XYZ file of C-alpha atoms in Angstrom:
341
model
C 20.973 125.839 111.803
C 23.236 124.381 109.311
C 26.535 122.689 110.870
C 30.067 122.520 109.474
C 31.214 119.343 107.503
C 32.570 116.855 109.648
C 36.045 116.207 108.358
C 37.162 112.743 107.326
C 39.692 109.604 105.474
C 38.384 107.737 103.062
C 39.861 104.356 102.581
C 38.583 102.696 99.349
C 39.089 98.867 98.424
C 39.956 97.522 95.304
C 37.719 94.622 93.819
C 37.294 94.937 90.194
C 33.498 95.731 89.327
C 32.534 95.572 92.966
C 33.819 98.735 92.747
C 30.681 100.323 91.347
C 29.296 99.400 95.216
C 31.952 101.696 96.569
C 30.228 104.718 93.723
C 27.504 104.256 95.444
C 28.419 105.459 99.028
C 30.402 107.486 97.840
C 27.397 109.026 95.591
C 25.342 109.091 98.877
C 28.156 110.701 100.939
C 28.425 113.319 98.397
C 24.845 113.787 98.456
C 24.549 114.381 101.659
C 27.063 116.618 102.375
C 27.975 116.415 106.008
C 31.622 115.143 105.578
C 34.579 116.727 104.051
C 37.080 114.243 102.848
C 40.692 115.178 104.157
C 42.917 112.700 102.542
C 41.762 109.379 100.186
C 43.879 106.439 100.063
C 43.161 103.480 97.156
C 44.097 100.192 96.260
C 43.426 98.437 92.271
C 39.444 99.517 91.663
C 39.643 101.423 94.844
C 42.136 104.224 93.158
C 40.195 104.749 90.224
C 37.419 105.430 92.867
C 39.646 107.911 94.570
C 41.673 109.418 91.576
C 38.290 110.311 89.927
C 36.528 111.279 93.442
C 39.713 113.685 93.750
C 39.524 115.064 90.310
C 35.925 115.781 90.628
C 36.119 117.248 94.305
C 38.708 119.606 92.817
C 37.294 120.601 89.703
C 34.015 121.165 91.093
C 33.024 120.243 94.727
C 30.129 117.054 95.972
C 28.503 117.730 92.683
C 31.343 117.722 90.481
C 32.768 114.399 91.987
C 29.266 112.437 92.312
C 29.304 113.342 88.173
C 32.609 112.309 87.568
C 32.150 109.148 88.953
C 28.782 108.525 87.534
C 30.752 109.378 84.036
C 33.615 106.860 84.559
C 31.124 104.116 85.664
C 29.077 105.086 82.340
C 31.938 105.122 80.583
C 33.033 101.688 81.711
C 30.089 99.875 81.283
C 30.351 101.010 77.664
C 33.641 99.975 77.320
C 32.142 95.847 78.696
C 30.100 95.926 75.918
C 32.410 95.338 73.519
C 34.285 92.388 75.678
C 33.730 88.848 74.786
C 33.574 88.276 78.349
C 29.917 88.106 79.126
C 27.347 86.850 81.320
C 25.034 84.455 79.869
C 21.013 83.912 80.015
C 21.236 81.604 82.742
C 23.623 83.655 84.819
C 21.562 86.676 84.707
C 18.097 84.677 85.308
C 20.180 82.818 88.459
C 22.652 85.160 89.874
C 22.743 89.015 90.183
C 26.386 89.229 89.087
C 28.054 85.736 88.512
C 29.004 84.320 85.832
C 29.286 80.843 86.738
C 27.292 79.508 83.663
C 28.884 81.715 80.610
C 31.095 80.494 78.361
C 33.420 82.979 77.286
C 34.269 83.563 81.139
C 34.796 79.794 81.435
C 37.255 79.883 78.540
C 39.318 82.885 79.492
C 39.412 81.433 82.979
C 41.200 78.616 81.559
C 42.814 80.938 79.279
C 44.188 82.694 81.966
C 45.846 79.777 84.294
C 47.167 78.619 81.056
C 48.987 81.234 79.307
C 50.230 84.875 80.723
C 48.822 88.038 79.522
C 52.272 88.715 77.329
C 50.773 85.528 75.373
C 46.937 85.737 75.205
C 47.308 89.899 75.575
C 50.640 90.710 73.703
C 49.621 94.197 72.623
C 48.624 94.825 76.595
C 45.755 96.071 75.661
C 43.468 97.625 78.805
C 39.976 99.687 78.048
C 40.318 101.063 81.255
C 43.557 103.164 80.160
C 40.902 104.861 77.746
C 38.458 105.312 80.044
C 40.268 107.058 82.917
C 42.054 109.576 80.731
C 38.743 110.207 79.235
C 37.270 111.566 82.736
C 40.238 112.590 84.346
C 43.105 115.609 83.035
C 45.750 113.772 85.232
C 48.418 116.273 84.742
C 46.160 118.933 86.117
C 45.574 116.989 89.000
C 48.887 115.707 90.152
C 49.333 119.881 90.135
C 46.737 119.872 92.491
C 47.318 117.137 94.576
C 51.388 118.571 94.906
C 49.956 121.407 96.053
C 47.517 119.517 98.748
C 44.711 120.779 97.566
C 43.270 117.070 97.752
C 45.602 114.575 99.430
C 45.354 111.432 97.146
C 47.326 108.238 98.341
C 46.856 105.125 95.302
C 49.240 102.304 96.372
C 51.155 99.920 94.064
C 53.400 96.196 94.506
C 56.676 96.333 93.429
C 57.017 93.410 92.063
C 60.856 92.647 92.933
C 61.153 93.845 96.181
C 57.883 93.090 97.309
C 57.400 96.565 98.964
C 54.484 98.477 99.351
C 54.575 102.153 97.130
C 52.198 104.727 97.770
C 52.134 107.419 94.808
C 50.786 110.818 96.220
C 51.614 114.492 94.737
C 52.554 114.987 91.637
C 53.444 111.488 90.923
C 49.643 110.831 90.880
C 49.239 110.048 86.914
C 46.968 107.610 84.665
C 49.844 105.189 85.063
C 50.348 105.169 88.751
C 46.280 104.060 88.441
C 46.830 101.660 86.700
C 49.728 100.264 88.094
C 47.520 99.980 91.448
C 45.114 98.226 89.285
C 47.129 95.984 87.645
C 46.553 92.439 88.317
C 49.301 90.123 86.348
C 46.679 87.690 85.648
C 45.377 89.885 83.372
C 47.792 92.883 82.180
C 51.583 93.195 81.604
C 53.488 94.201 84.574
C 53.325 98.595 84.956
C 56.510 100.368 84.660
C 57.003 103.445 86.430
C 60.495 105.251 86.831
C 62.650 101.600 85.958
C 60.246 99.818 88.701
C 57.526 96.928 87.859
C 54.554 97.147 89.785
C 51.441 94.581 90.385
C 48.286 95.223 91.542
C 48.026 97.644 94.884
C 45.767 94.792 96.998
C 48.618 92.757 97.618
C 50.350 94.758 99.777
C 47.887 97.493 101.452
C 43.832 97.393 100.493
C 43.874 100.288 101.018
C 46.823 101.105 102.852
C 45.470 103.476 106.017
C 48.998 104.196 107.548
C 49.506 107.476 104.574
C 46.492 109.070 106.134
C 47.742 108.762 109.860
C 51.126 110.605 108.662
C 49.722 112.546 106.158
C 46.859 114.665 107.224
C 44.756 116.000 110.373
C 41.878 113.756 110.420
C 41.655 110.881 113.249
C 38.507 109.628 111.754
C 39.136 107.163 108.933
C 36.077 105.661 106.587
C 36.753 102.099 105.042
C 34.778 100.756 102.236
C 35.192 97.597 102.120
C 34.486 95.245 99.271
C 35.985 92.385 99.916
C 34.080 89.693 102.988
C 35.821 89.463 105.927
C 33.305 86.791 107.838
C 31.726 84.269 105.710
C 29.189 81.994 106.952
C 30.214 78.278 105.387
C 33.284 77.138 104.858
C 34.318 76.613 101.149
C 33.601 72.864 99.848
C 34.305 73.373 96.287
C 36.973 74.099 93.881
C 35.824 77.581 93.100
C 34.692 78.451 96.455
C 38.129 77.939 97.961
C 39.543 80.002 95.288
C 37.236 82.388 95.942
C 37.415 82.454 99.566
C 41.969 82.700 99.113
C 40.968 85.732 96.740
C 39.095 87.406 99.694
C 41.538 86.490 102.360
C 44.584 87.435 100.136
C 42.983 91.475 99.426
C 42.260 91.419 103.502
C 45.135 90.497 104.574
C 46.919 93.528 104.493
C 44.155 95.819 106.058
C 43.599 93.145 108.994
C 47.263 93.603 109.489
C 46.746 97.189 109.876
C 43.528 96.846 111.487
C 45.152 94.786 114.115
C 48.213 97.485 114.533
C 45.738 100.250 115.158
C 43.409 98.348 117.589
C 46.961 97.708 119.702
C 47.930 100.722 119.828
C 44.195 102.571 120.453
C 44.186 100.156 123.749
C 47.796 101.862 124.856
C 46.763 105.073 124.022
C 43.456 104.190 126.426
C 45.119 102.606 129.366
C 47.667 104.975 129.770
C 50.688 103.461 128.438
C 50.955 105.980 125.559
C 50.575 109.565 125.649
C 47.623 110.998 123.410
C 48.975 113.500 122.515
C 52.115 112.446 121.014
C 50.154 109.038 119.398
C 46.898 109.460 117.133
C 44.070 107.999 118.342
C 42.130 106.681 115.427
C 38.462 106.682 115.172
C 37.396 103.795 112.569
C 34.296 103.440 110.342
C 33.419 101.018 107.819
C 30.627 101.040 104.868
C 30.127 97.362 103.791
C 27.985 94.897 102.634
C 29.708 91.139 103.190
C 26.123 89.318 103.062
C 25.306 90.638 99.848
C 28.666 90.121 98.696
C 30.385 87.295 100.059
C 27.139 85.988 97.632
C 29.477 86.951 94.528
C 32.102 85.423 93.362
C 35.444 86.248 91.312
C 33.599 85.824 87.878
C 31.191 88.707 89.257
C 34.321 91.190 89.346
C 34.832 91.061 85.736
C 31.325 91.683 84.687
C 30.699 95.294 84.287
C 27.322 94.667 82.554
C 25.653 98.029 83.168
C 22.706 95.852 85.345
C 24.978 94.397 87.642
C 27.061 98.059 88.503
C 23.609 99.954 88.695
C 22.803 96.882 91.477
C 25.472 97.476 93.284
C 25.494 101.310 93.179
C 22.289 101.132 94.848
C 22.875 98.536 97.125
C 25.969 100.709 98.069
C 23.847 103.915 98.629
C 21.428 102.273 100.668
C 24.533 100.707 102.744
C 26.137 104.255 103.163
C 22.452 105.660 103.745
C 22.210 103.409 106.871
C 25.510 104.269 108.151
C 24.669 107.592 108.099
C 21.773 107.557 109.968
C 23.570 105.206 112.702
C 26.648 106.850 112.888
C 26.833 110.462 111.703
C 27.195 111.821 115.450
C 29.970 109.446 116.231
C 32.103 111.035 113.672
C 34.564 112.527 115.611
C 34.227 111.200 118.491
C 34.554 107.519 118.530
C 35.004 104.038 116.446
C 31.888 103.007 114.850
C 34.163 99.541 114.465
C 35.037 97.590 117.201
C 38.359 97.486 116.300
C 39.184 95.184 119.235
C 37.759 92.605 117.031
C 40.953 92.409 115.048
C 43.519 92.266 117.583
């Protein structure tokens, strides 16, 4: 006999192309079908995850979304193709993903510590804008999403103040995506109603406390994309960078991480009253072996190879977790979140 969906959060990283392994739990948890997703929360590659998840869960339920998202994916690796940024012969015979070895990615590296994108990018020009409009009618679903039909939480910088913004309802729109997305790097700064925003990592990735406020669900799912443990610490020049990339996109969920684990042990000893405090039940989906393996290069590559790897690799992660962990969906942490206090 067939059981009711288990209801739960999604929380989806941000990590530029790594964000195809994220499609693929998110593919298997569609497939499957035993969890309904009460609110999704996003941060840079994580809310184009969720703002096309939402769209497709909307316009037409598990199968709907797993086809959306294997459209945008499509649709971006299309899009690579025509960037000069491209891994070479040796990268792809040496690495899965990096591009340690290619030369246009060497030169706009440079590029990029050299000049800002107002210079080297004056007409701001982003194939991504394309893309998501392409898969996604976002006036239709900022309607929906105002009217809670899915509960969609993309988060944003604000560049001046330094202040975390979480666009939800119907001030869910292309721009708000990309705003979350936006990494100053490599796009002009996103205006939205007289405010500049940066890149929605900085400040929450992805921000958990909207689903505690926001909707019924004490379990909460984390994808995470970006290594917390690494084995080795970093020697050279582009492993340190790499490694202050990592701990920079953390650093905001640990904080969180860290809030929730405190206040799960009050809640358990006593000293704060269940009932009036939500106990959160915390899951994560990652793969930090396999990824801590990349580095920042690999997040710009969106060579149709390299997603498809890490689709599957993120299918067979979410695959496992299932099997584990299903039961323990609302009832306990899959996490031991005491880890982070």
């Amino acid at each position: 006999m067939a059981h009711a969906p288990k209801h739960i959060n999604l929380g989806l990283q941000g990590g530029g192309a790594h964000g195809a392994f994220s499609w693929g739990v998110l593919d298997c948890l569609l497939e499957h079908g035993g969890l309904t997703f009460d609110g999704i929360s996003g941060a840079s590659a994580g809310s184009m995850n969720a703002a096309v998840l939402a769209y497709g869960l909307a316009r037409g339920g598990n199968q709907g979304a797993r086809d959306a998202l294997s459209e945008f994916w499509t649709k971006t690796s299309e899009a690579a193709r025509l960037s000069p940024i491209q891994p070479s012969l040796i990268d792809r015979w040496i690495s899965v993903g990096n591009m340690d070895f290619s030369p246009s990615w060497l030169w706009f590296d440079n590029l990029s510590r050299t000049f800002s994108p107002y210079q080297f990018n004056p007409w701001n020009y982003n194939p991504l804008e394309r893309v998501l409009t392409d898969v996604v009618d976002f006036d239709w679903l900022a309607e929906q999403c105002e009217h809670d039909v899915v509960k969609l939480f993309l988060s944003a910088t604000n560049v001046k103040t330094g202040k975390i913004r979480v666009f939800k309802g119907k001030d869910i729109s292309a721009k708000a995506v990309l705003a979350s997305a936006c990494l100053p790097f490599l796009f002009h700064t996103v205006e939205i109603d007289d405010e500049a925003y940066w890149d929605g990592g900085y400040m929450g990735n992805p921000p958990i406390y909207p689903l505690i406020y926001n909707t019924a669900s004490k379990d909460v799912l984390i994808i995470q994309i970006n290594p917390i443990n690494i084995e080795e610490v970093p020697r050279s020049a582009q492993e340190i960078y790499d490694r202050v990339n990592e701990l920079s996109f953390n650093s905001s969920l640990m904080r969180e991480l860290r809030a929730i684990a405190f206040v799960t042990k009050l809640i358990d000893q006593g000293h704060l009253d269940g009932d009036r405090y939500k106990r959160l039940n915390i899951h994560m989906v990652e793969a930090e072996q396999d990824l801590a393996a990349l580095n920042v290069s690999s997040k710009l590559n969106a060579d149709r190879a390299f997603l498809d790897w890490l689709f599957d690799l993120g299918r067979r992660r979410a695959g496992d977790w299932l099997d584990r962990n299903y039961d323990r969906v609302g009832v306990d942490s899959t996490v031991q979140i005491e880890a982070f206090l």
